[in-house]
PDB file of C-alpha atoms in Angstrom:
ATOM      1  CA  UNK A 227     -12.497  -9.235 -18.211  1.00 94.00           C
ATOM      2  CA  UNK A 228     -12.341 -11.457 -15.034  1.00 97.00           C
ATOM      3  CA  UNK A 229     -10.766  -9.646 -11.967  1.00 98.00           C
ATOM      4  CA  UNK A 230      -9.700 -11.469  -8.764  1.00 98.00           C
ATOM      5  CA  UNK A 231      -8.908  -9.310  -5.797  1.00 98.00           C
ATOM      6  CA  UNK A 232      -7.063 -10.792  -2.956  1.00 97.00           C
ATOM      7  CA  UNK A 233      -8.188  -9.063   0.250  1.00 93.00           C
ATOM      8  CA  UNK A 234     -11.271  -6.865   1.107  1.00 93.00           C
ATOM      9  CA  UNK A 235      -9.656  -4.293   3.416  1.00 90.00           C
ATOM     10  CA  UNK A 236      -9.303  -0.604   2.868  1.00 89.00           C
ATOM     11  CA  UNK A 237      -7.735  -1.103  -0.624  1.00 93.00           C
ATOM     12  CA  UNK A 238      -9.124  -4.242  -2.080  1.00 95.00           C
ATOM     13  CA  UNK A 239     -12.569  -3.793  -0.500  1.00 95.00           C
ATOM     14  CA  UNK A 240     -13.065  -0.107  -1.585  1.00 96.00           C
ATOM     15  CA  UNK A 241     -11.758  -0.431  -5.195  1.00 97.00           C
ATOM     16  CA  UNK A 242     -13.206  -3.812  -5.767  1.00 97.00           C
ATOM     17  CA  UNK A 243     -16.666  -2.477  -4.561  1.00 96.00           C
ATOM     18  CA  UNK A 244     -16.568   0.481  -6.928  1.00 97.00           C
ATOM     19  CA  UNK A 245     -15.546  -1.749  -9.870  1.00 97.00           C
ATOM     20  CA  UNK A 246     -18.404  -4.268  -8.985  1.00 97.00           C
ATOM     21  CA  UNK A 247     -20.894  -1.324  -8.789  1.00 97.00           C
ATOM     22  CA  UNK A 248     -19.888  -0.305 -12.270  1.00 97.00           C
ATOM     23  CA  UNK A 249     -20.582  -3.803 -13.614  1.00 97.00           C
ATOM     24  CA  UNK A 250     -17.083  -5.332 -13.662  1.00 97.00           C
ATOM     25  CA  UNK A 251     -16.708  -9.133 -13.048  1.00 97.00           C
ATOM     26  CA  UNK A 252     -15.046  -9.036  -9.709  1.00 98.00           C
ATOM     27  CA  UNK A 253     -14.276 -11.868  -7.396  1.00 98.00           C
ATOM     28  CA  UNK A 254     -12.807 -11.497  -3.917  1.00 97.00           C
ATOM     29  CA  UNK A 255     -10.349 -14.189  -2.560  1.00 97.00           C
ATOM     30  CA  UNK A 256     -10.666 -14.158   1.194  1.00 96.00           C
ATOM     31  CA  UNK A 257      -9.822 -16.091   4.323  1.00 94.00           C
ATOM     32  CA  UNK A 258     -12.530 -18.382   5.646  1.00 95.00           C
ATOM     33  CA  UNK A 259     -13.750 -16.068   8.385  1.00 94.00           C
ATOM     34  CA  UNK A 260     -13.882 -12.927   6.335  1.00 94.00           C
ATOM     35  CA  UNK A 261     -15.462 -14.801   3.363  1.00 95.00           C
ATOM     36  CA  UNK A 262     -18.258 -16.074   5.580  1.00 96.00           C
ATOM     37  CA  UNK A 263     -18.962 -12.668   6.922  1.00 95.00           C
ATOM     38  CA  UNK A 264     -19.069 -11.038   3.469  1.00 95.00           C
ATOM     39  CA  UNK A 265     -21.185 -13.813   2.048  1.00 95.00           C
ATOM     40  CA  UNK A 266     -23.651 -13.363   4.869  1.00 95.00           C
ATOM     41  CA  UNK A 267     -23.826  -9.618   5.229  1.00 95.00           C
ATOM     42  CA  UNK A 268     -22.495  -8.305   1.932  1.00 96.00           C
ATOM     43  CA  UNK A 269     -19.427  -6.093   1.414  1.00 96.00           C
ATOM     44  CA  UNK A 270     -20.189  -2.988   3.430  1.00 96.00           C
ATOM     45  CA  UNK A 271     -18.566   0.336   2.434  1.00 96.00           C
ATOM     46  CA  UNK A 272     -18.697   3.637   4.348  1.00 95.00           C
ATOM     47  CA  UNK A 273     -17.439   6.479   2.383  1.00 94.00           C
ATOM     48  CA  UNK A 274     -17.701  10.191   1.589  1.00 91.00           C
ATOM     49  CA  UNK A 275     -18.234   9.170  -1.988  1.00 91.00           C
ATOM     50  CA  UNK A 276     -21.224   7.033  -1.119  1.00 93.00           C
ATOM     51  CA  UNK A 277     -22.165   4.144   1.246  1.00 94.00           C
ATOM     52  CA  UNK A 278     -22.971   0.714  -0.022  1.00 95.00           C
ATOM     53  CA  UNK A 279     -23.822  -2.820   0.999  1.00 96.00           C
ATOM     54  CA  UNK A 280     -23.029  -5.145  -1.874  1.00 96.00           C
ATOM     55  CA  UNK A 281     -23.567  -8.820  -2.560  1.00 96.00           C
ATOM     56  CA  UNK A 282     -20.259  -9.768  -4.223  1.00 97.00           C
ATOM     57  CA  UNK A 283     -18.654 -12.954  -5.521  1.00 97.00           C
ATOM     58  CA  UNK A 284     -16.343 -14.615  -2.886  1.00 97.00           C
ATOM     59  CA  UNK A 285     -14.012 -17.522  -3.103  1.00 97.00           C
ATOM     60  CA  UNK A 286     -11.611 -19.017  -0.506  1.00 96.00           C
ATOM     61  CA  UNK A 287      -9.288 -20.883  -2.878  1.00 95.00           C
ATOM     62  CA  UNK A 288      -7.540 -19.256  -5.839  1.00 93.00           C
ATOM     63  CA  UNK A 289      -8.487 -22.107  -8.177  1.00 91.00           C
ATOM     64  CA  UNK A 290     -12.257 -21.415  -7.909  1.00 93.00           C
ATOM     65  CA  UNK A 291     -13.552 -19.524 -11.010  1.00 90.00           C
ATOM     66  CA  UNK A 292     -10.179 -19.095 -12.524  1.00 83.00           C
ATOM     67  CA  UNK A 293      -8.012 -18.545 -14.365  1.00 89.00           C
ATOM     68  CA  UNK A 294      -8.381 -14.845 -14.166  1.00 96.00           C
ATOM     69  CA  UNK A 295      -7.382 -12.052 -16.572  1.00 97.00           C
ATOM     70  CA  UNK A 296      -6.183  -9.709 -13.701  1.00 98.00           C
ATOM     71  CA  UNK A 297      -5.239 -10.612 -10.113  1.00 98.00           C
ATOM     72  CA  UNK A 298      -4.989  -7.712  -7.847  1.00 98.00           C
ATOM     73  CA  UNK A 299      -2.941  -8.125  -4.671  1.00 97.00           C
ATOM     74  CA  UNK A 300      -4.317  -5.856  -1.873  1.00 94.00           C
ATOM     75  CA  UNK A 301      -2.626  -7.434   1.132  1.00 91.00           C
ATOM     76  CA  UNK A 302      -0.060  -6.145   3.698  1.00 90.00           C
ATOM     77  CA  UNK A 303       3.549  -6.640   2.736  1.00 91.00           C
ATOM     78  CA  UNK A 304       4.167  -9.088   5.578  1.00 92.00           C
ATOM     79  CA  UNK A 305       1.451 -11.401   4.100  1.00 93.00           C
ATOM     80  CA  UNK A 306       3.027 -11.661   0.713  1.00 95.00           C
ATOM     81  CA  UNK A 307       4.210 -15.328   1.025  1.00 95.00           C
ATOM     82  CA  UNK A 308       0.852 -16.578   1.950  1.00 95.00           C
ATOM     83  CA  UNK A 309      -0.809 -14.284  -0.706  1.00 95.00           C
ATOM     84  CA  UNK A 310       1.393 -15.876  -3.388  1.00 96.00           C
ATOM     85  CA  UNK A 311       0.430 -19.338  -2.281  1.00 96.00           C
ATOM     86  CA  UNK A 312      -3.231 -18.346  -2.462  1.00 96.00           C
ATOM     87  CA  UNK A 313      -3.273 -16.742  -5.895  1.00 96.00           C
ATOM     88  CA  UNK A 314      -1.022 -19.220  -7.566  1.00 96.00           C
ATOM     89  CA  UNK A 315      -3.966 -21.536  -8.770  1.00 95.00           C
ATOM     90  CA  UNK A 316      -5.731 -18.441 -10.209  1.00 96.00           C
ATOM     91  CA  UNK A 317      -2.804 -17.441 -12.415  1.00 96.00           C
ATOM     92  CA  UNK A 318      -3.039 -18.696 -15.966  1.00 94.00           C
ATOM     93  CA  UNK A 319      -0.975 -18.206 -19.081  1.00 94.00           C
ATOM     94  CA  UNK A 320      -2.377 -14.777 -19.776  1.00 95.00           C
ATOM     95  CA  UNK A 321      -2.972 -13.479 -16.380  1.00 97.00           C
ATOM     96  CA  UNK A 322      -1.634 -10.091 -15.221  1.00 98.00           C
ATOM     97  CA  UNK A 323      -0.710  -9.621 -11.626  1.00 98.00           C
ATOM     98  CA  UNK A 324      -1.191  -6.110 -10.208  1.00 98.00           C
ATOM     99  CA  UNK A 325       0.247  -5.777  -6.684  1.00 97.00           C
ATOM    100  CA  UNK A 326      -1.004  -2.805  -4.600  1.00 96.00           C
ATOM    101  CA  UNK A 327       1.587  -3.322  -1.812  1.00 94.00           C
ATOM    102  CA  UNK A 328       3.611  -0.654  -0.212  1.00 92.00           C
ATOM    103  CA  UNK A 329       7.387  -0.273  -1.039  1.00 91.00           C
ATOM    104  CA  UNK A 330       9.336  -2.110  -3.634  1.00 93.00           C
ATOM    105  CA  UNK A 331      10.610  -5.313  -1.960  1.00 92.00           C
ATOM    106  CA  UNK A 332       7.669  -7.506  -3.201  1.00 95.00           C
ATOM    107  CA  UNK A 333       8.557  -7.110  -6.874  1.00 96.00           C
ATOM    108  CA  UNK A 334      11.602  -9.329  -6.640  1.00 95.00           C
ATOM    109  CA  UNK A 335       9.654 -12.036  -4.834  1.00 96.00           C
ATOM    110  CA  UNK A 336       6.709 -11.945  -7.302  1.00 97.00           C
ATOM    111  CA  UNK A 337       9.093 -11.877 -10.291  1.00 97.00           C
ATOM    112  CA  UNK A 338      10.913 -15.017  -9.037  1.00 97.00           C
ATOM    113  CA  UNK A 339       7.583 -16.901  -8.598  1.00 97.00           C
ATOM    114  CA  UNK A 340       5.562 -15.857 -11.723  1.00 97.00           C
ATOM    115  CA  UNK A 341       8.105 -14.116 -14.027  1.00 97.00           C
ATOM    116  CA  UNK A 342       8.635 -10.374 -14.356  1.00 97.00           C
ATOM    117  CA  UNK A 343       6.504 -10.425 -17.598  1.00 96.00           C
ATOM    118  CA  UNK A 344       3.414 -11.271 -15.548  1.00 97.00           C
ATOM    119  CA  UNK A 345       3.860  -8.619 -12.849  1.00 98.00           C
ATOM    120  CA  UNK A 346       2.781  -5.009 -13.484  1.00 98.00           C
ATOM    121  CA  UNK A 347       3.465  -2.000 -11.195  1.00 97.00           C
ATOM    122  CA  UNK A 348       0.598  -0.826  -9.022  1.00 97.00           C
ATOM    123  CA  UNK A 349      -0.218   1.236  -6.064  1.00 96.00           C
ATOM    124  CA  UNK A 350      -3.236   2.792  -4.283  1.00 94.00           C
ATOM    125  CA  UNK A 351      -3.664   6.116  -2.670  1.00 90.00           C
ATOM    126  CA  UNK A 352      -6.489   5.940  -0.097  1.00 88.00           C
ATOM    127  CA  UNK A 353      -7.036   6.545   3.555  1.00 81.00           C
ATOM    128  CA  UNK A 354      -9.093   3.875   5.244  1.00 82.00           C
ATOM    129  CA  UNK A 355      -9.392   0.923   7.635  1.00 83.00           C
ATOM    130  CA  UNK A 356     -11.628  -1.888   8.536  1.00 84.00           C
ATOM    131  CA  UNK A 357     -14.314  -0.840  11.098  1.00 87.00           C
ATOM    132  CA  UNK A 358     -15.190  -3.033  14.115  1.00 88.00           C
ATOM    133  CA  UNK A 359     -17.782  -4.898  12.313  1.00 90.00           C
ATOM    134  CA  UNK A 360     -15.701  -5.609   9.177  1.00 90.00           C
ATOM    135  CA  UNK A 361     -17.059  -2.623   7.242  1.00 93.00           C
ATOM    136  CA  UNK A 362     -14.605  -0.753   4.934  1.00 93.00           C
ATOM    137  CA  UNK A 363     -14.167   2.785   6.272  1.00 91.00           C
ATOM    138  CA  UNK A 364     -12.944   5.100   3.549  1.00 91.00           C
ATOM    139  CA  UNK A 365     -11.701   8.147   5.565  1.00 83.00           C
ATOM    140  CA  UNK A 366      -9.780  10.339   3.033  1.00 81.00           C
ATOM    141  CA  UNK A 367     -11.175  12.733   0.520  1.00 80.00           C
ATOM    142  CA  UNK A 368      -9.029  10.943  -2.136  1.00 86.00           C
ATOM    143  CA  UNK A 369      -9.210   7.347  -3.640  1.00 91.00           C
ATOM    144  CA  UNK A 370      -7.141   6.521  -6.582  1.00 94.00           C
ATOM    145  CA  UNK A 371      -5.005   3.690  -8.163  1.00 96.00           C
ATOM    146  CA  UNK A 372      -2.072   3.821 -10.522  1.00 97.00           C
ATOM    147  CA  UNK A 373      -0.810   0.876 -12.546  1.00 98.00           C
ATOM    148  CA  UNK A 374       1.357   0.210 -15.589  1.00 98.00           C
ATOM    149  CA  UNK A 375       4.160  -1.709 -17.290  1.00 98.00           C
ATOM    150  CA  UNK A 376       7.342  -1.570 -15.255  1.00 97.00           C
ATOM    151  CA  UNK A 377       9.245  -2.366 -18.429  1.00 95.00           C
ATOM    152  CA  UNK A 378       8.265   0.822 -20.056  1.00 92.00           C
ATOM    153  CA  UNK A 379       6.601  -1.012 -22.996  1.00 94.00           C
ATOM    154  CA  UNK A 380       3.156  -0.250 -24.249  1.00 95.00           C
ATOM    155  CA  UNK A 381       0.392  -1.367 -21.896  1.00 97.00           C
ATOM    156  CA  UNK A 382      -0.885  -4.895 -22.569  1.00 97.00           C
ATOM    157  CA  UNK A 383      -4.571  -5.347 -23.329  1.00 97.00           C
ATOM    158  CA  UNK A 384      -5.514  -6.546 -19.743  1.00 97.00           C
ATOM    159  CA  UNK A 385      -4.156  -3.315 -18.186  1.00 98.00           C
ATOM    160  CA  UNK A 386      -5.957  -1.218 -20.797  1.00 98.00           C
ATOM    161  CA  UNK A 387      -9.249  -3.084 -19.907  1.00 98.00           C
ATOM    162  CA  UNK A 388      -8.573  -2.446 -16.256  1.00 98.00           C
ATOM    163  CA  UNK A 389      -8.086   1.172 -16.926  1.00 98.00           C
ATOM    164  CA  UNK A 390     -11.368   1.353 -18.780  1.00 98.00           C
ATOM    165  CA  UNK A 391     -13.151  -0.414 -15.879  1.00 98.00           C
ATOM    166  CA  UNK A 392     -11.617   2.072 -13.405  1.00 97.00           C
ATOM    167  CA  UNK A 393     -12.823   4.975 -15.514  1.00 97.00           C
ATOM    168  CA  UNK A 394     -16.367   3.619 -15.677  1.00 97.00           C
ATOM    169  CA  UNK A 395     -16.286   3.187 -11.877  1.00 96.00           C
ATOM    170  CA  UNK A 396     -15.249   6.785 -11.338  1.00 94.00           C
ATOM    171  CA  UNK A 397     -11.879   5.730  -9.774  1.00 95.00           C
ATOM    172  CA  UNK A 398      -9.153   8.355 -10.027  1.00 94.00           C
ATOM    173  CA  UNK A 399      -5.818   7.629 -11.679  1.00 95.00           C
ATOM    174  CA  UNK A 400      -5.510   4.376 -13.733  1.00 96.00           C
ATOM    175  CA  UNK A 401      -3.029   3.401 -16.452  1.00 97.00           C
ATOM    176  CA  UNK A 402       0.290   5.221 -15.961  1.00 96.00           C
ATOM    177  CA  UNK A 403       3.195   4.931 -18.321  1.00 95.00           C
ATOM    178  CA  UNK A 404       5.507   6.451 -15.611  1.00 96.00           C
ATOM    179  CA  UNK A 405       4.505   3.778 -13.078  1.00 97.00           C
ATOM    180  CA  UNK A 406       8.037   3.339 -11.814  1.00 97.00           C
ATOM    181  CA  UNK A 407       8.439   6.943 -10.862  1.00 96.00           C
ATOM    182  CA  UNK A 408       5.033   7.112  -9.283  1.00 96.00           C
ATOM    183  CA  UNK A 409       5.957   4.025  -7.254  1.00 97.00           C
ATOM    184  CA  UNK A 410       9.019   5.964  -5.911  1.00 97.00           C
ATOM    185  CA  UNK A 411       7.095   9.121  -5.300  1.00 96.00           C
ATOM    186  CA  UNK A 412       4.642   7.309  -3.156  1.00 95.00           C
ATOM    187  CA  UNK A 413       7.326   5.431  -1.361  1.00 97.00           C
ATOM    188  CA  UNK A 414       9.145   8.602  -0.465  1.00 97.00           C
ATOM    189  CA  UNK A 415       5.930  10.082   0.939  1.00 96.00           C
ATOM    190  CA  UNK A 416       4.965   6.820   2.878  1.00 95.00           C
ATOM    191  CA  UNK A 417       8.334   6.254   4.249  1.00 97.00           C
ATOM    192  CA  UNK A 418       8.665   9.860   5.544  1.00 98.00           C
ATOM    193  CA  UNK A 419       5.252   9.828   6.958  1.00 96.00           C
ATOM    194  CA  UNK A 420       5.504   6.425   8.655  1.00 97.00           C
ATOM    195  CA  UNK A 421       8.943   7.166  10.028  1.00 98.00           C
ATOM    196  CA  UNK A 422       7.901  10.363  11.649  1.00 98.00           C
ATOM    197  CA  UNK A 423       4.448   9.086  12.854  1.00 97.00           C
ATOM    198  CA  UNK A 424       5.892   5.965  14.447  1.00 97.00           C
ATOM    199  CA  UNK A 425       8.923   7.807  15.921  1.00 98.00           C
ATOM    200  CA  UNK A 426       6.847  10.739  17.375  1.00 97.00           C
ATOM    201  CA  UNK A 427       3.631   8.882  17.951  1.00 96.00           C
ATOM    202  CA  UNK A 428       1.396  11.367  16.264  1.00 96.00           C
ATOM    203  CA  UNK A 429      -0.505  12.547  13.268  1.00 95.00           C
ATOM    204  CA  UNK A 430       1.020  15.055  10.824  1.00 95.00           C
ATOM    205  CA  UNK A 431      -0.746  17.798  12.821  1.00 96.00           C
ATOM    206  CA  UNK A 432       0.628  16.534  16.127  1.00 97.00           C
ATOM    207  CA  UNK A 433       4.172  16.421  14.575  1.00 98.00           C
ATOM    208  CA  UNK A 434       3.872  19.988  13.306  1.00 98.00           C
ATOM    209  CA  UNK A 435       2.809  21.082  16.803  1.00 98.00           C
ATOM    210  CA  UNK A 436       6.249  19.981  18.116  1.00 98.00           C
ATOM    211  CA  UNK A 437       8.947  22.578  18.130  1.00 97.00           C
ATOM    212  CA  UNK A 438      11.228  20.659  15.778  1.00 98.00           C
ATOM    213  CA  UNK A 439       8.521  18.678  14.048  1.00 98.00           C
ATOM    214  CA  UNK A 440       8.505  20.321  10.739  1.00 98.00           C
ATOM    215  CA  UNK A 441      12.290  20.350  10.519  1.00 98.00           C
ATOM    216  CA  UNK A 442      12.457  16.577  11.326  1.00 98.00           C
ATOM    217  CA  UNK A 443       9.767  15.794   8.750  1.00 98.00           C
ATOM    218  CA  UNK A 444      11.456  17.828   6.019  1.00 98.00           C
ATOM    219  CA  UNK A 445      14.839  16.310   6.741  1.00 98.00           C
ATOM    220  CA  UNK A 446      13.468  12.784   6.526  1.00 98.00           C
ATOM    221  CA  UNK A 447      11.848  13.687   3.123  1.00 98.00           C
ATOM    222  CA  UNK A 448      15.266  14.789   1.939  1.00 97.00           C
ATOM    223  CA  UNK A 449      16.971  11.499   3.166  1.00 98.00           C
ATOM    224  CA  UNK A 450      14.400   9.528   1.053  1.00 98.00           C
ATOM    225  CA  UNK A 451      14.771  11.760  -1.937  1.00 98.00           C
ATOM    226  CA  UNK A 452      18.543  11.174  -1.964  1.00 98.00           C
ATOM    227  CA  UNK A 453      17.877   7.486  -2.065  1.00 98.00           C
ATOM    228  CA  UNK A 454      15.424   7.864  -4.904  1.00 98.00           C
ATOM    229  CA  UNK A 455      17.813   9.975  -6.837  1.00 98.00           C
ATOM    230  CA  UNK A 456      20.649   7.410  -6.411  1.00 98.00           C
ATOM    231  CA  UNK A 457      18.280   4.840  -7.828  1.00 97.00           C
ATOM    232  CA  UNK A 458      17.441   6.985 -10.695  1.00 97.00           C
ATOM    233  CA  UNK A 459      13.987   8.212  -9.734  1.00 97.00           C
ATOM    234  CA  UNK A 460      14.384  11.718  -8.250  1.00 97.00           C
ATOM    235  CA  UNK A 461      10.883  13.238  -8.218  1.00 96.00           C
ATOM    236  CA  UNK A 462      12.291  16.696  -9.106  1.00 95.00           C
ATOM    237  CA  UNK A 463      11.947  19.938  -7.208  1.00 95.00           C
ATOM    238  CA  UNK A 464       8.239  20.499  -8.015  1.00 94.00           C
ATOM    239  CA  UNK A 465       7.261  17.015  -6.868  1.00 93.00           C
ATOM    240  CA  UNK A 466       9.161  17.307  -3.657  1.00 95.00           C
ATOM    241  CA  UNK A 467       7.834  20.695  -3.008  1.00 95.00           C
ATOM    242  CA  UNK A 468       4.247  19.435  -3.325  1.00 93.00           C
ATOM    243  CA  UNK A 469       5.085  16.527  -0.991  1.00 93.00           C
ATOM    244  CA  UNK A 470       6.657  18.661   1.650  1.00 95.00           C
ATOM    245  CA  UNK A 471       3.545  20.875   1.567  1.00 94.00           C
ATOM    246  CA  UNK A 472       1.296  17.949   2.082  1.00 91.00           C
ATOM    247  CA  UNK A 473       3.365  16.520   4.978  1.00 95.00           C
ATOM    248  CA  UNK A 474       3.629  19.800   6.883  1.00 96.00           C
ATOM    249  CA  UNK A 475      -0.014  20.893   7.145  1.00 94.00           C
ATOM    250  CA  UNK A 476      -0.791  22.328  10.532  1.00 95.00           C
ATOM    251  CA  UNK A 477      -3.675  20.732  12.249  1.00 94.00           C
ATOM    252  CA  UNK A 478      -3.792  17.788   9.849  1.00 91.00           C
ATOM    253  CA  UNK A 479      -5.212  14.506  11.082  1.00 87.00           C
ATOM    254  CA  UNK A 480      -3.383  12.576   8.419  1.00 86.00           C
ATOM    255  CA  UNK A 481      -1.169   9.693   9.683  1.00 89.00           C
ATOM    256  CA  UNK A 482       0.458   6.525   8.290  1.00 90.00           C
ATOM    257  CA  UNK A 483      -1.623   3.379   8.851  1.00 87.00           C
ATOM    258  CA  UNK A 484       1.496   1.907  10.344  1.00 92.00           C
ATOM    259  CA  UNK A 485       1.079   4.084  13.307  1.00 93.00           C
ATOM    260  CA  UNK A 486      -2.543   2.689  13.807  1.00 88.00           C
ATOM    261  CA  UNK A 487      -1.248  -0.798  13.518  1.00 90.00           C
ATOM    262  CA  UNK A 488       1.487  -0.062  15.943  1.00 93.00           C
ATOM    263  CA  UNK A 489      -0.793   1.407  18.536  1.00 92.00           C
ATOM    264  CA  UNK A 490      -3.260  -1.534  18.423  1.00 90.00           C
ATOM    265  CA  UNK A 491      -0.291  -3.944  18.928  1.00 93.00           C
ATOM    266  CA  UNK A 492      -0.584  -5.404  15.411  1.00 92.00           C
ATOM    267  CA  UNK A 493       1.931  -6.512  12.750  1.00 94.00           C
ATOM    268  CA  UNK A 494       3.469  -3.677  10.773  1.00 95.00           C
ATOM    269  CA  UNK A 495       5.326  -3.092   7.524  1.00 95.00           C
ATOM    270  CA  UNK A 496       8.435  -1.583   9.075  1.00 96.00           C
ATOM    271  CA  UNK A 497      10.965  -3.833   7.278  1.00 95.00           C
ATOM    272  CA  UNK A 498       9.214  -3.422   3.933  1.00 95.00           C
ATOM    273  CA  UNK A 499       8.700   0.431   4.034  1.00 96.00           C
ATOM    274  CA  UNK A 500      11.305   1.973   6.315  1.00 98.00           C
ATOM    275  CA  UNK A 501      13.734  -0.834   6.437  1.00 97.00           C
ATOM    276  CA  UNK A 502      14.089  -1.241   2.732  1.00 97.00           C
ATOM    277  CA  UNK A 503      14.607   2.530   2.207  1.00 98.00           C
ATOM    278  CA  UNK A 504      17.318   2.545   4.775  1.00 98.00           C
ATOM    279  CA  UNK A 505      19.014  -0.540   3.291  1.00 98.00           C
ATOM    280  CA  UNK A 506      19.109   1.315  -0.041  1.00 98.00           C
ATOM    281  CA  UNK A 507      20.618   4.433   1.625  1.00 98.00           C
ATOM    282  CA  UNK A 508      23.307   2.319   3.089  1.00 98.00           C
ATOM    283  CA  UNK A 509      24.008   0.670  -0.230  1.00 98.00           C
ATOM    284  CA  UNK A 510      24.562   4.110  -1.737  1.00 98.00           C
ATOM    285  CA  UNK A 511      26.623   5.496   1.014  1.00 98.00           C
ATOM    286  CA  UNK A 512      23.812   7.942   2.012  1.00 98.00           C
ATOM    287  CA  UNK A 513      23.695   9.108   5.612  1.00 97.00           C
ATOM    288  CA  UNK A 514      20.030   8.817   6.903  1.00 98.00           C
ATOM    289  CA  UNK A 515      19.949   9.389  10.713  1.00 98.00           C
ATOM    290  CA  UNK A 516      16.121   9.904  10.794  1.00 98.00           C
ATOM    291  CA  UNK A 517      15.433   6.693   8.926  1.00 98.00           C
ATOM    292  CA  UNK A 518      17.969   4.920  11.110  1.00 98.00           C
ATOM    293  CA  UNK A 519      16.268   6.046  14.321  1.00 98.00           C
ATOM    294  CA  UNK A 520      12.706   5.302  12.917  1.00 98.00           C
ATOM    295  CA  UNK A 521      13.670   1.733  11.919  1.00 98.00           C
ATOM    296  CA  UNK A 522      15.206   1.166  15.273  1.00 98.00           C
ATOM    297  CA  UNK A 523      12.006   2.316  16.866  1.00 98.00           C
ATOM    298  CA  UNK A 524       9.750  -0.155  14.848  1.00 97.00           C
ATOM    299  CA  UNK A 525      12.227  -3.002  15.306  1.00 98.00           C
ATOM    300  CA  UNK A 526      12.251  -2.520  19.037  1.00 97.00           C
ATOM    301  CA  UNK A 527       8.353  -2.596  18.844  1.00 97.00           C
ATOM    302  CA  UNK A 528       8.476  -5.799  16.839  1.00 96.00           C
ATOM    303  CA  UNK A 529      10.840  -7.320  19.334  1.00 96.00           C
ATOM    304  CA  UNK A 530       8.597  -6.437  22.271  1.00 95.00           C
ATOM    305  CA  UNK A 531       5.552  -7.669  20.304  1.00 95.00           C
ATOM    306  CA  UNK A 532       7.269 -11.043  19.467  1.00 94.00           C
ATOM    307  CA  UNK A 533       8.011 -11.710  23.158  1.00 92.00           C
ATOM    308  CA  UNK A 534       4.499 -10.805  24.266  1.00 91.00           C
ATOM    309  CA  UNK A 535       5.482  -7.795  26.032  1.00 85.00           C
ATOM    310  CA  UNK A 536       2.856  -5.387  24.820  1.00 79.00           C
ATOM    311  CA  UNK A 537       0.289  -4.390  27.282  1.00 69.00           C
ATOM    312  CA  UNK A 538       2.428  -5.351  30.129  1.00 60.00           C
ATOM    313  CA  UNK A 539       3.836  -3.048  32.761  1.00 51.00           C
ATOM    314  CA  UNK A 540       7.582  -2.763  32.655  1.00 50.00           C
ATOM    315  CA  UNK A 541       9.713  -3.179  35.921  1.00 48.00           C
TER     316      UNK A 541
END
């Protein structure tokens, strides 16, 4: 099985590295600057599960080495259009596309371009970032993937092969026949976390230290749950209880990557994560005051960033 991974950040870099170490045929599709660095220095992984410096296959054009059996999209949601343009030459008649993007908005775009039959459901659960020298810094105790058929039909051979490769590499998760529910479960968690982290400018532990922090977090989770239920994907009481416990841990250093992107003045996935959830709440007539506030916060940040106002003193 030939695997092409677009991106070598926390998601694509980490999981691609582990697949490569286990003997999978993995190629990374990267921008010129990132490609040159990885070719010269190898793909560098710093992880509690083991550090590595790996000589990996790298291309800068999707048509090189293709077509591929599986194309994994490990980009930010705001880079989707350029990602589609990049991978299009790599997609053949039997290629399966597995997007690992946050939220749900990307599925409609990918389906329109490649056809829904080519696009599986996928998500990653990992805490990490790129270090100052381009190394992949895996910072969480967990690192797993989940993928499957959105149609509910039995998994196609390429997904079964990908599952086998993940298991050989020691990657948690893998093939999931309830991928649609899993996508919603993660979206509820991520939206609640990102909304509160960006609004209150802190980690989960920082938020819990605020007098009303826990209440605000739990109320935001409930707003997202109502949206999921209206769309037919309520996680159930047990699922929500586990999520609430995870998001209300005192002293936790866990935070949404969106907060880190915001604090360094970078592009963020506000529209794709928080904005889309809020839009669906409005479609179903669900009152979501915390999502509304959070989306206004990130939109104001984006407006300030667009006008070049970050890092400048206000008058």
